[in-house]
Every structure is written in structure tokens, then in C-alpha cells.
Amino acid sequence: MAQDQTSGIDEAIRAAGGVEGLGDALGCAHSSVVRWRQRGRVPADRVVAIESATGVPRDRLRPDLYAQPARPGMAEAQAPFVAEARSLGLDPERIAEAALRTAVSDEKARRWAEENREAIAAHNAWVEEHGVILAKYRMF
């Protein structure tokens, strides 16, 4: 368990730009952060502040306090719906495949738009200022 906690504090230190950055973000001595790292344990009263400052989830910082309960696998969780869908004449495998395909496609599009937000904004600003390239030749 200490392995997970150490990797969580290491992740928080990296996210904050180093030991000094995390100490400054929390308003505490840098030596305190070093001690937490050496001990492999973040004090319980600092977990939420570290999560807020770095974005590292609390269950990564202190899994002993914030461990997520085990979730059933997708097949087990969906079993009642599969039976009901079949009783209604639906094909649950086809529906699940289509839903996953759509979700993956939507997430890829969202990430692409986010990654290219600045370029898209720059292009739109250029078009706004100069107009569409070769607009006089457009037939629509």
C-alpha cells in the first residue's frame, strides 16, 4: 500500500512542479513535503488540499482512506438489462457495440477539438479579419 501512496505523492510533487511548488501551493514548509514523501504517507488533513492544488485524486494519495469500492465488471452489471432487452426482442450486443463506438468517437472528437482549440481560434480570427480564401470563386 505504501507503494501506491508514494507514487501518489510523487505524482502530486510532479504536478506542482517539485517539492517547493507543492509546499508553496499548500502554504507549508518544503521539508514537510519531503517528510511525507520519505514516509510514503500524506497526512489525512492535507489530502483534500493536495488534490485541489494538483489534481491528483485523493484515492491515489491515501488509498487507505479513500479507496473506491470494487465495481462489478461490465458483464455482471449489465446482466439484468441484457435479459430484459432480449425479452423485448432487442439485440443487446449490437446496442452495446453501437453505444461504445459512439462514445469513443465522441470522446476522440472532443479531445481533438480541445488539443487544437488555439489553432481553430486563430484560423477563425483570420477568416473573420480577411474573409474566406478565394471567396469570389465560390459557387455557393
mmCIF file of N, CA and C in Angstrom:
data_model
loop_
_atom_site.group_PDB
_atom_site.id
_atom_site.type_symbol
_atom_site.label_atom_id
_atom_site.label_comp_id
_atom_site.label_asym_id
_atom_site.label_seq_id
_atom_site.Cartn_x
_atom_site.Cartn_y
_atom_site.Cartn_z
ATOM 1 N N MET A 1 0.826 -1.203 0.000
ATOM 2 C CA MET A 1 0.000 0.000 0.000
ATOM 3 C C MET A 1 0.863 1.257 0.000
ATOM 4 N N ALA A 2 1.989 1.236 0.709
ATOM 5 C CA ALA A 2 2.869 2.400 0.732
ATOM 6 C C ALA A 2 3.370 2.727 -0.664
ATOM 7 N N GLN A 3 3.510 1.696 -1.502
ATOM 8 C CA GLN A 3 3.941 1.921 -2.879
ATOM 9 C C GLN A 3 2.957 2.842 -3.592
ATOM 10 N N ASP A 4 1.648 2.566 -3.461
ATOM 11 C CA ASP A 4 0.640 3.397 -4.107
ATOM 12 C C ASP A 4 0.652 4.803 -3.535
ATOM 13 N N GLN A 5 0.791 4.935 -2.214
ATOM 14 C CA GLN A 5 0.799 6.248 -1.584
ATOM 15 C C GLN A 5 2.014 7.043 -2.033
ATOM 16 N N THR A 6 3.176 6.384 -2.092
ATOM 17 C CA THR A 6 4.383 7.074 -2.530
ATOM 18 C C THR A 6 4.228 7.543 -3.967
ATOM 19 N N SER A 7 3.675 6.694 -4.824
ATOM 20 C CA SER A 7 3.501 7.124 -6.208
ATOM 21 C C SER A 7 2.494 8.269 -6.291
ATOM 22 N N GLY A 8 1.506 8.286 -5.401
ATOM 23 C CA GLY A 8 0.551 9.392 -5.385
ATOM 24 C C GLY A 8 1.200 10.697 -4.974
ATOM 25 N N ILE A 9 2.024 10.679 -3.930
ATOM 26 C CA ILE A 9 2.703 11.908 -3.504
ATOM 27 C C ILE A 9 3.731 12.327 -4.545
ATOM 28 N N ASP A 10 4.407 11.344 -5.165
ATOM 29 C CA ASP A 10 5.341 11.687 -6.242
ATOM 30 C C ASP A 10 4.606 12.357 -7.405
ATOM 31 N N GLU A 11 3.443 11.839 -7.718
ATOM 32 C CA GLU A 11 2.622 12.418 -8.789
ATOM 33 C C GLU A 11 2.218 13.853 -8.442
ATOM 34 N N ALA A 12 1.861 14.081 -7.178
ATOM 35 C CA ALA A 12 1.473 15.424 -6.736
ATOM 36 C C ALA A 12 2.666 16.376 -6.793
ATOM 37 N N ILE A 13 3.825 15.887 -6.398
ATOM 38 C CA ILE A 13 5.036 16.722 -6.443
ATOM 39 C C ILE A 13 5.347 17.108 -7.885
ATOM 40 N N ARG A 14 5.257 16.131 -8.796
ATOM 41 C CA ARG A 14 5.495 16.438 -10.218
ATOM 42 C C ARG A 14 4.473 17.452 -10.733
ATOM 43 N N ALA A 15 3.197 17.255 -10.373
ATOM 44 C CA ALA A 15 2.139 18.147 -10.861
ATOM 45 C C ALA A 15 2.332 19.568 -10.353
ATOM 46 N N ALA A 16 2.917 19.714 -9.168
ATOM 47 C CA ALA A 16 3.114 21.040 -8.584
ATOM 48 C C ALA A 16 4.433 21.670 -9.033
ATOM 49 N N GLY A 17 5.219 20.940 -9.795
ATOM 50 C CA GLY A 17 6.485 21.482 -10.267
ATOM 51 C C GLY A 17 7.631 21.256 -9.298
ATOM 52 N N GLY A 18 7.481 20.322 -8.390
ATOM 53 C CA GLY A 18 8.553 19.999 -7.455
ATOM 54 C C GLY A 18 8.099 20.137 -6.014
ATOM 55 N N VAL A 19 8.995 19.761 -5.121
ATOM 56 C CA VAL A 19 8.710 19.820 -3.691
ATOM 57 C C VAL A 19 8.393 21.251 -3.267
ATOM 58 N N GLU A 20 9.187 22.191 -3.762
ATOM 59 C CA GLU A 20 8.967 23.592 -3.406
ATOM 60 C C GLU A 20 7.607 24.076 -3.892
ATOM 61 N N GLY A 21 7.261 23.698 -5.099
ATOM 62 C CA GLY A 21 5.974 24.109 -5.654
ATOM 63 C C GLY A 21 4.803 23.584 -4.850
ATOM 64 N N LEU A 22 4.884 22.319 -4.425
ATOM 65 C CA LEU A 22 3.801 21.755 -3.621
ATOM 66 C C LEU A 22 3.746 22.411 -2.253
ATOM 67 N N GLY A 23 4.906 22.612 -1.645
ATOM 68 C CA GLY A 23 4.930 23.296 -0.349
ATOM 69 C C GLY A 23 4.339 24.687 -0.445
ATOM 70 N N ASP A 24 4.711 25.420 -1.481
ATOM 71 C CA ASP A 24 4.176 26.774 -1.669
ATOM 72 C C ASP A 24 2.667 26.749 -1.907
ATOM 73 N N ALA A 25 2.203 25.801 -2.708
ATOM 74 C CA ALA A 25 0.769 25.707 -3.002
ATOM 75 C C ALA A 25 -0.043 25.400 -1.751
ATOM 76 N N LEU A 26 0.572 24.665 -0.821
ATOM 77 C CA LEU A 26 -0.139 24.285 0.407
ATOM 78 C C LEU A 26 0.133 25.239 1.559
ATOM 79 N N GLY A 27 1.096 26.148 1.375
ATOM 80 C CA GLY A 27 1.454 27.065 2.449
ATOM 81 C C GLY A 27 2.157 26.359 3.592
ATOM 82 N N CYS A 28 2.973 25.360 3.258
ATOM 83 C CA CYS A 28 3.692 24.636 4.307
ATOM 84 C C CYS A 28 5.171 24.560 3.940
ATOM 85 N N ALA A 29 5.973 24.141 4.888
ATOM 86 C CA ALA A 29 7.415 24.034 4.671
ATOM 87 C C ALA A 29 7.714 22.939 3.655
ATOM 88 N N HIS A 30 8.725 23.200 2.835
ATOM 89 C CA HIS A 30 9.119 22.215 1.843
ATOM 90 C C HIS A 30 9.599 20.942 2.528
ATOM 91 N N SER A 31 10.194 21.091 3.697
ATOM 92 C CA SER A 31 10.680 19.920 4.430
ATOM 93 C C SER A 31 9.529 18.996 4.829
ATOM 94 N N SER A 32 8.345 19.565 5.038
ATOM 95 C CA SER A 32 7.182 18.724 5.354
ATOM 96 C C SER A 32 6.847 17.825 4.180
ATOM 97 N N VAL A 33 6.893 18.381 2.987
ATOM 98 C CA VAL A 33 6.602 17.597 1.782
ATOM 99 C C VAL A 33 7.635 16.488 1.628
ATOM 100 N N VAL A 34 8.900 16.816 1.879
ATOM 101 C CA VAL A 34 9.960 15.810 1.797
ATOM 102 C C VAL A 34 9.702 14.699 2.804
ATOM 103 N N ARG A 35 9.288 15.035 4.029
ATOM 104 C CA ARG A 35 8.982 14.020 5.048
ATOM 105 C C ARG A 35 7.830 13.118 4.606
ATOM 106 N N TRP A 36 6.776 13.711 4.048
ATOM 107 C CA TRP A 36 5.638 12.916 3.575
ATOM 108 C C TRP A 36 6.109 11.909 2.532
ATOM 109 N N ARG A 37 6.972 12.397 1.651
ATOM 110 C CA ARG A 37 7.470 11.524 0.587
ATOM 111 C C ARG A 37 8.316 10.404 1.169
ATOM 112 N N GLN A 38 9.177 10.726 2.119
ATOM 113 C CA GLN A 38 10.035 9.713 2.734
ATOM 114 C C GLN A 38 9.206 8.672 3.479
ATOM 115 N N ARG A 39 8.189 9.131 4.179
ATOM 116 C CA ARG A 39 7.339 8.213 4.935
ATOM 117 C C ARG A 39 6.361 7.464 4.039
ATOM 118 N N GLY A 40 6.145 7.999 2.843
ATOM 119 C CA GLY A 40 5.196 7.372 1.930
ATOM 120 C C GLY A 40 3.762 7.556 2.377
ATOM 121 N N ARG A 41 3.508 8.651 3.100
ATOM 122 C CA ARG A 41 2.161 8.847 3.640
ATOM 123 C C ARG A 41 1.873 10.342 3.780
ATOM 124 N N VAL A 42 0.832 10.783 3.116
ATOM 125 C CA VAL A 42 0.373 12.167 3.226
ATOM 126 C C VAL A 42 -0.535 12.258 4.457
ATOM 127 N N PRO A 43 -0.368 13.283 5.295
ATOM 128 C CA PRO A 43 -1.286 13.424 6.431
ATOM 129 C C PRO A 43 -2.728 13.556 5.943
ATOM 130 N N ALA A 44 -3.634 12.921 6.663
ATOM 131 C CA ALA A 44 -5.042 12.901 6.251
ATOM 132 C C ALA A 44 -5.607 14.301 6.092
ATOM 133 N N ASP A 45 -5.176 15.241 6.935
ATOM 134 C CA ASP A 45 -5.731 16.594 6.868
ATOM 135 C C ASP A 45 -5.186 17.401 5.692
ATOM 136 N N ARG A 46 -4.218 16.859 4.947
ATOM 137 C CA ARG A 46 -3.650 17.565 3.793
ATOM 138 C C ARG A 46 -4.125 16.999 2.451
ATOM 139 N N VAL A 47 -4.794 15.868 2.479
ATOM 140 C CA VAL A 47 -5.149 15.163 1.240
ATOM 141 C C VAL A 47 -6.026 16.018 0.327
ATOM 142 N N VAL A 48 -7.078 16.602 0.863
ATOM 143 C CA VAL A 48 -8.013 17.373 0.032
ATOM 144 C C VAL A 48 -7.323 18.601 -0.550
ATOM 145 N N ALA A 49 -6.478 19.259 0.244
ATOM 146 C CA ALA A 49 -5.755 20.438 -0.251
ATOM 147 C C ALA A 49 -4.796 20.057 -1.371
ATOM 148 N N ILE A 50 -4.126 18.923 -1.233
ATOM 149 C CA ILE A 50 -3.207 18.472 -2.283
ATOM 150 C C ILE A 50 -3.989 18.133 -3.549
ATOM 151 N N GLU A 51 -5.121 17.478 -3.379
ATOM 152 C CA GLU A 51 -5.965 17.155 -4.527
ATOM 153 C C GLU A 51 -6.389 18.438 -5.247
ATOM 154 N N SER A 52 -6.802 19.451 -4.484
ATOM 155 C CA SER A 52 -7.223 20.720 -5.083
ATOM 156 C C SER A 52 -6.074 21.425 -5.791
ATOM 157 N N ALA A 53 -4.891 21.379 -5.190
ATOM 158 C CA ALA A 53 -3.738 22.096 -5.741
ATOM 159 C C ALA A 53 -3.137 21.408 -6.957
ATOM 160 N N THR A 54 -3.224 20.081 -7.012
ATOM 161 C CA THR A 54 -2.503 19.350 -8.061
ATOM 162 C C THR A 54 -3.384 18.559 -9.012
ATOM 163 N N GLY A 55 -4.609 18.280 -8.602
ATOM 164 C CA GLY A 55 -5.480 17.450 -9.427
ATOM 165 C C GLY A 55 -5.252 15.965 -9.236
ATOM 166 N N VAL A 56 -4.319 15.585 -8.361
ATOM 167 C CA VAL A 56 -4.095 14.165 -8.080
ATOM 168 C C VAL A 56 -5.231 13.689 -7.186
ATOM 169 N N PRO A 57 -5.970 12.671 -7.590
ATOM 170 C CA PRO A 57 -7.132 12.231 -6.819
ATOM 171 C C PRO A 57 -6.748 11.752 -5.418
ATOM 172 N N ARG A 58 -7.634 12.015 -4.482
ATOM 173 C CA ARG A 58 -7.372 11.650 -3.086
ATOM 174 C C ARG A 58 -7.178 10.153 -2.901
ATOM 175 N N ASP A 59 -7.823 9.342 -3.718
ATOM 176 C CA ASP A 59 -7.632 7.903 -3.560
ATOM 177 C C ASP A 59 -6.254 7.447 -4.027
ATOM 178 N N ARG A 60 -5.540 8.265 -4.813
ATOM 179 C CA ARG A 60 -4.146 7.977 -5.171
ATOM 180 C C ARG A 60 -3.212 8.416 -4.048
ATOM 181 N N LEU A 61 -3.584 9.477 -3.326
ATOM 182 C CA LEU A 61 -2.750 9.984 -2.248
ATOM 183 C C LEU A 61 -2.871 9.136 -0.987
ATOM 184 N N ARG A 62 -4.083 8.736 -0.652
ATOM 185 C CA ARG A 62 -4.330 7.929 0.546
ATOM 186 C C ARG A 62 -5.370 6.863 0.245
ATOM 187 N N PRO A 63 -4.975 5.809 -0.465
ATOM 188 C CA PRO A 63 -5.944 4.759 -0.783
ATOM 189 C C PRO A 63 -6.501 4.080 0.461
ATOM 190 N N ASP A 64 -5.760 4.141 1.568
ATOM 191 C CA ASP A 64 -6.260 3.533 2.800
ATOM 192 C C ASP A 64 -7.467 4.282 3.345
ATOM 193 N N LEU A 65 -7.596 5.556 3.011
ATOM 194 C CA LEU A 65 -8.726 6.365 3.486
ATOM 195 C C LEU A 65 -9.810 6.542 2.436
ATOM 196 N N TYR A 66 -9.422 6.593 1.179
ATOM 197 C CA TYR A 66 -10.365 6.959 0.118
ATOM 198 C C TYR A 66 -10.490 5.894 -0.957
ATOM 199 N N ALA A 67 -10.202 4.642 -0.634
ATOM 200 C CA ALA A 67 -10.275 3.579 -1.638
ATOM 201 C C ALA A 67 -11.693 3.472 -2.182
ATOM 202 N N GLN A 68 -11.778 3.333 -3.487
ATOM 203 C CA GLN A 68 -13.067 3.173 -4.148
ATOM 204 C C GLN A 68 -13.510 1.722 -4.009
ATOM 205 N N PRO A 69 -14.776 1.489 -3.705
ATOM 206 C CA PRO A 69 -15.236 0.103 -3.629
ATOM 207 C C PRO A 69 -15.138 -0.550 -5.009
ATOM 208 N N ALA A 70 -14.853 -1.823 -4.999
ATOM 209 C CA ALA A 70 -14.738 -2.559 -6.257
ATOM 210 C C ALA A 70 -16.074 -2.523 -6.997
ATOM 211 N N ARG A 71 -15.993 -2.197 -8.257
ATOM 212 C CA ARG A 71 -17.195 -2.161 -9.085
ATOM 213 C C ARG A 71 -17.328 -3.485 -9.806
ATOM 214 N N PRO A 72 -18.558 -3.924 -9.998
ATOM 215 C CA PRO A 72 -18.725 -5.159 -10.772
ATOM 216 C C PRO A 72 -18.286 -4.914 -12.213
ATOM 217 N N GLY A 73 -17.859 -5.967 -12.857
ATOM 218 C CA GLY A 73 -17.486 -5.856 -14.254
ATOM 219 C C GLY A 73 -18.689 -5.482 -15.106
ATOM 220 N N MET A 74 -18.414 -5.025 -16.321
ATOM 221 C CA MET A 74 -19.498 -4.581 -17.188
ATOM 222 C C MET A 74 -20.510 -5.697 -17.419
ATOM 223 N N ALA A 75 -20.041 -6.907 -17.634
ATOM 224 C CA ALA A 75 -20.968 -8.015 -17.908
ATOM 225 C C ALA A 75 -21.890 -8.266 -16.722
ATOM 226 N N GLU A 76 -21.312 -8.281 -15.504
ATOM 227 C CA GLU A 76 -22.126 -8.534 -14.313
ATOM 228 C C GLU A 76 -23.127 -7.405 -14.070
ATOM 229 N N ALA A 77 -22.685 -6.179 -14.270
ATOM 230 C CA ALA A 77 -23.554 -5.036 -14.007
ATOM 231 C C ALA A 77 -24.709 -4.949 -14.997
ATOM 232 N N GLN A 78 -24.476 -5.406 -16.213
ATOM 233 C CA GLN A 78 -25.487 -5.266 -17.256
ATOM 234 C C GLN A 78 -26.380 -6.488 -17.420
ATOM 235 N N ALA A 79 -26.085 -7.569 -16.718
ATOM 236 C CA ALA A 79 -26.828 -8.820 -16.880
ATOM 237 C C ALA A 79 -28.345 -8.651 -16.782
ATOM 238 N N PRO A 80 -28.882 -7.913 -15.801
ATOM 239 C CA PRO A 80 -30.342 -7.772 -15.742
ATOM 240 C C PRO A 80 -30.915 -7.058 -16.968
ATOM 241 N N PHE A 81 -30.166 -6.088 -17.496
ATOM 242 C CA PHE A 81 -30.654 -5.343 -18.653
ATOM 243 C C PHE A 81 -30.570 -6.188 -19.920
ATOM 244 N N VAL A 82 -29.566 -7.043 -19.996
ATOM 245 C CA VAL A 82 -29.414 -7.918 -21.162
ATOM 246 C C VAL A 82 -30.617 -8.843 -21.265
ATOM 247 N N ALA A 83 -30.970 -9.444 -20.142
ATOM 248 C CA ALA A 83 -32.117 -10.357 -20.146
ATOM 249 C C ALA A 83 -33.400 -9.616 -20.534
ATOM 250 N N GLU A 84 -33.594 -8.440 -19.990
ATOM 251 C CA GLU A 84 -34.805 -7.667 -20.304
ATOM 252 C C GLU A 84 -34.818 -7.235 -21.768
ATOM 253 N N ALA A 85 -33.645 -6.808 -22.272
ATOM 254 C CA ALA A 85 -33.569 -6.402 -23.678
ATOM 255 C C ALA A 85 -33.922 -7.574 -24.592
ATOM 256 N N ARG A 86 -33.392 -8.742 -24.282
ATOM 257 C CA ARG A 86 -33.697 -9.922 -25.103
ATOM 258 C C ARG A 86 -35.178 -10.266 -25.044
ATOM 259 N N SER A 87 -35.775 -10.117 -23.857
ATOM 260 C CA SER A 87 -37.209 -10.421 -23.736
ATOM 261 C C SER A 87 -38.056 -9.446 -24.546
ATOM 262 N N LEU A 88 -37.504 -8.273 -24.830
ATOM 263 C CA LEU A 88 -38.207 -7.283 -25.647
ATOM 264 C C LEU A 88 -37.855 -7.394 -27.128
ATOM 265 N N GLY A 89 -37.040 -8.392 -27.472
ATOM 266 C CA GLY A 89 -36.683 -8.604 -28.869
ATOM 267 C C GLY A 89 -35.544 -7.714 -29.337
ATOM 268 N N LEU A 90 -34.799 -7.147 -28.408
ATOM 269 C CA LEU A 90 -33.670 -6.294 -28.774
ATOM 270 C C LEU A 90 -32.379 -7.102 -28.782
ATOM 271 N N ASP A 91 -31.376 -6.602 -29.486
ATOM 272 C CA ASP A 91 -30.065 -7.245 -29.556
ATOM 273 C C ASP A 91 -29.098 -6.442 -28.679
ATOM 274 N N PRO A 92 -28.895 -6.856 -27.421
ATOM 275 C CA PRO A 92 -28.083 -6.057 -26.500
ATOM 276 C C PRO A 92 -26.618 -5.930 -26.933
ATOM 277 N N GLU A 93 -26.058 -6.942 -27.566
ATOM 278 C CA GLU A 93 -24.675 -6.854 -28.011
ATOM 279 C C GLU A 93 -24.512 -5.774 -29.082
ATOM 280 N N ARG A 94 -25.449 -5.738 -30.026
ATOM 281 C CA ARG A 94 -25.392 -4.720 -31.086
ATOM 282 C C ARG A 94 -25.571 -3.327 -30.502
ATOM 283 N N ILE A 95 -26.498 -3.204 -29.559
ATOM 284 C CA ILE A 95 -26.748 -1.910 -28.913
ATOM 285 C C ILE A 95 -25.506 -1.454 -28.148
ATOM 286 N N ALA A 96 -24.886 -2.371 -27.399
ATOM 287 C CA ALA A 96 -23.687 -2.026 -26.617
ATOM 288 C C ALA A 96 -22.541 -1.642 -27.536
ATOM 289 N N GLU A 97 -22.375 -2.390 -28.616
ATOM 290 C CA GLU A 97 -21.303 -2.078 -29.565
ATOM 291 C C GLU A 97 -21.506 -0.692 -30.182
ATOM 292 N N ALA A 98 -22.729 -0.386 -30.568
ATOM 293 C CA ALA A 98 -23.018 0.922 -31.167
ATOM 294 C C ALA A 98 -22.811 2.037 -30.144
ATOM 295 N N ALA A 99 -23.232 1.809 -28.896
ATOM 296 C CA ALA A 99 -23.062 2.833 -27.857
ATOM 297 C C ALA A 99 -21.587 3.075 -27.572
ATOM 298 N N LEU A 100 -20.795 2.011 -27.487
ATOM 299 C CA LEU A 100 -19.358 2.175 -27.252
ATOM 300 C C LEU A 100 -18.682 2.872 -28.424
ATOM 301 N N ARG A 101 -19.053 2.488 -29.643
ATOM 302 C CA ARG A 101 -18.471 3.124 -30.825
ATOM 303 C C ARG A 101 -18.765 4.627 -30.812
ATOM 304 N N THR A 102 -20.011 4.986 -30.497
ATOM 305 C CA THR A 102 -20.393 6.400 -30.438
ATOM 306 C C THR A 102 -19.641 7.124 -29.328
ATOM 307 N N ALA A 103 -19.551 6.515 -28.142
ATOM 308 C CA ALA A 103 -18.865 7.154 -27.019
ATOM 309 C C ALA A 103 -17.393 7.377 -27.331
ATOM 310 N N VAL A 104 -16.729 6.389 -27.929
ATOM 311 C CA VAL A 104 -15.316 6.529 -28.280
ATOM 312 C C VAL A 104 -15.140 7.615 -29.333
ATOM 313 N N SER A 105 -15.983 7.608 -30.343
ATOM 314 C CA SER A 105 -15.900 8.614 -31.398
ATOM 315 C C SER A 105 -16.116 10.021 -30.843
ATOM 316 N N ASP A 106 -17.121 10.180 -29.993
ATOM 317 C CA ASP A 106 -17.401 11.495 -29.395
ATOM 318 C C ASP A 106 -16.239 11.971 -28.538
ATOM 319 N N GLU A 107 -15.644 11.076 -27.755
ATOM 320 C CA GLU A 107 -14.525 11.457 -26.891
ATOM 321 C C GLU A 107 -13.298 11.826 -27.712
ATOM 322 N N LYS A 108 -13.037 11.078 -28.794
ATOM 323 C CA LYS A 108 -11.919 11.428 -29.670
ATOM 324 C C LYS A 108 -12.124 12.810 -30.294
ATOM 325 N N ALA A 109 -13.341 13.089 -30.731
ATOM 326 C CA ALA A 109 -13.637 14.397 -31.324
ATOM 327 C C ALA A 109 -13.482 15.512 -30.296
ATOM 328 N N ARG A 110 -13.955 15.266 -29.064
ATOM 329 C CA ARG A 110 -13.825 16.274 -28.017
ATOM 330 C C ARG A 110 -12.359 16.552 -27.713
ATOM 331 N N ARG A 111 -11.559 15.492 -27.615
ATOM 332 C CA ARG A 111 -10.137 15.672 -27.315
ATOM 333 C C ARG A 111 -9.416 16.373 -28.465
ATOM 334 N N TRP A 112 -9.757 16.014 -29.704
ATOM 335 C CA TRP A 112 -9.131 16.664 -30.843
ATOM 336 C C TRP A 112 -9.439 18.154 -30.830
ATOM 337 N N ALA A 113 -10.705 18.503 -30.601
ATOM 338 C CA ALA A 113 -11.093 19.914 -30.566
ATOM 339 C C ALA A 113 -10.372 20.654 -29.446
ATOM 340 N N GLU A 114 -10.216 20.012 -28.299
ATOM 341 C CA GLU A 114 -9.512 20.633 -27.172
ATOM 342 C C GLU A 114 -8.034 20.817 -27.496
ATOM 343 N N GLU A 115 -7.402 19.787 -28.070
ATOM 344 C CA GLU A 115 -5.981 19.866 -28.409
ATOM 345 C C GLU A 115 -5.706 20.919 -29.482
ATOM 346 N N ASN A 116 -6.676 21.160 -30.350
ATOM 347 C CA ASN A 116 -6.481 22.083 -31.472
ATOM 348 C C ASN A 116 -7.240 23.395 -31.296
ATOM 349 N N ARG A 117 -7.701 23.658 -30.072
ATOM 350 C CA ARG A 117 -8.515 24.845 -29.799
ATOM 351 C C ARG A 117 -7.822 26.136 -30.239
ATOM 352 N N GLU A 118 -6.535 26.276 -29.923
ATOM 353 C CA GLU A 118 -5.825 27.509 -30.271
ATOM 354 C C GLU A 118 -5.721 27.689 -31.784
ATOM 355 N N ALA A 119 -5.409 26.613 -32.506
ATOM 356 C CA ALA A 119 -5.295 26.702 -33.960
ATOM 357 C C ALA A 119 -6.647 27.035 -34.593
ATOM 358 N N ILE A 120 -7.698 26.442 -34.086
ATOM 359 C CA ILE A 120 -9.044 26.716 -34.608
ATOM 360 C C ILE A 120 -9.415 28.169 -34.355
ATOM 361 N N ALA A 121 -9.121 28.654 -33.157
ATOM 362 C CA ALA A 121 -9.423 30.055 -32.828
ATOM 363 C C ALA A 121 -8.623 31.002 -33.710
ATOM 364 N N ALA A 122 -7.353 30.680 -33.947
ATOM 365 C CA ALA A 122 -6.518 31.530 -34.806
ATOM 366 C C ALA A 122 -7.050 31.541 -36.238
ATOM 367 N N HIS A 123 -7.437 30.382 -36.733
ATOM 368 C CA HIS A 123 -7.995 30.302 -38.088
ATOM 369 C C HIS A 123 -9.288 31.112 -38.181
ATOM 370 N N ASN A 124 -10.177 30.940 -37.215
ATOM 371 C CA ASN A 124 -11.441 31.683 -37.224
ATOM 372 C C ASN A 124 -11.208 33.185 -37.147
ATOM 373 N N ALA A 125 -10.225 33.616 -36.364
ATOM 374 C CA ALA A 125 -9.910 35.043 -36.277
ATOM 375 C C ALA A 125 -9.391 35.562 -37.615
ATOM 376 N N TRP A 126 -8.554 34.749 -38.284
ATOM 377 C CA TRP A 126 -8.018 35.162 -39.579
ATOM 378 C C TRP A 126 -9.147 35.307 -40.594
ATOM 379 N N VAL A 127 -10.046 34.332 -40.646
ATOM 380 C CA VAL A 127 -11.176 34.383 -41.577
ATOM 381 C C VAL A 127 -12.068 35.580 -41.254
ATOM 382 N N GLU A 128 -12.269 35.840 -39.987
ATOM 383 C CA GLU A 128 -13.084 36.985 -39.580
ATOM 384 C C GLU A 128 -12.476 38.294 -40.078
ATOM 385 N N GLU A 129 -11.154 38.385 -40.011
ATOM 386 C CA GLU A 129 -10.476 39.611 -40.424
ATOM 387 C C GLU A 129 -10.322 39.725 -41.937
ATOM 388 N N HIS A 130 -9.991 38.613 -42.605
ATOM 389 C CA HIS A 130 -9.661 38.654 -44.029
ATOM 390 C C HIS A 130 -10.723 38.068 -44.937
ATOM 391 N N GLY A 131 -11.654 37.341 -44.394
ATOM 392 C CA GLY A 131 -12.665 36.682 -45.199
ATOM 393 C C GLY A 131 -12.207 35.308 -45.630
ATOM 394 N N VAL A 132 -13.109 34.563 -46.270
ATOM 395 C CA VAL A 132 -12.813 33.208 -46.720
ATOM 396 C C VAL A 132 -11.888 33.277 -47.928
ATOM 397 N N ILE A 133 -10.874 32.410 -47.914
ATOM 398 C CA ILE A 133 -9.918 32.380 -49.029
ATOM 399 C C ILE A 133 -10.652 32.010 -50.301
ATOM 400 N N LEU A 134 -10.375 32.736 -51.365
ATOM 401 C CA LEU A 134 -10.958 32.519 -52.702
ATOM 402 C C LEU A 134 -12.486 32.598 -52.701
ATOM 403 N N ALA A 135 -13.042 33.405 -51.819
ATOM 404 C CA ALA A 135 -14.493 33.507 -51.690
ATOM 405 C C ALA A 135 -15.134 33.958 -53.010
ATOM 406 N N LYS A 136 -14.441 34.787 -53.778
ATOM 407 C CA LYS A 136 -15.052 35.291 -55.016
ATOM 408 C C LYS A 136 -15.253 34.185 -56.062
ATOM 409 N N TYR A 137 -14.586 33.062 -55.912
ATOM 410 C CA TYR A 137 -14.727 31.963 -56.846
ATOM 411 C C TYR A 137 -15.735 30.914 -56.392
ATOM 412 N N ARG A 138 -16.276 31.083 -55.213
ATOM 413 C CA ARG A 138 -17.216 30.095 -54.689
ATOM 414 C C ARG A 138 -18.542 30.200 -55.416
ATOM 415 N N MET A 139 -19.160 29.054 -55.713
ATOM 416 C CA MET A 139 -20.407 29.000 -56.438
ATOM 417 C C MET A 139 -21.602 28.799 -55.509
ATOM 418 N N PHE A 140 -21.394 28.837 -54.223
ATOM 419 C CA PHE A 140 -22.492 28.628 -53.282
ATOM 420 C C PHE A 140 -22.557 29.745 -52.282
#
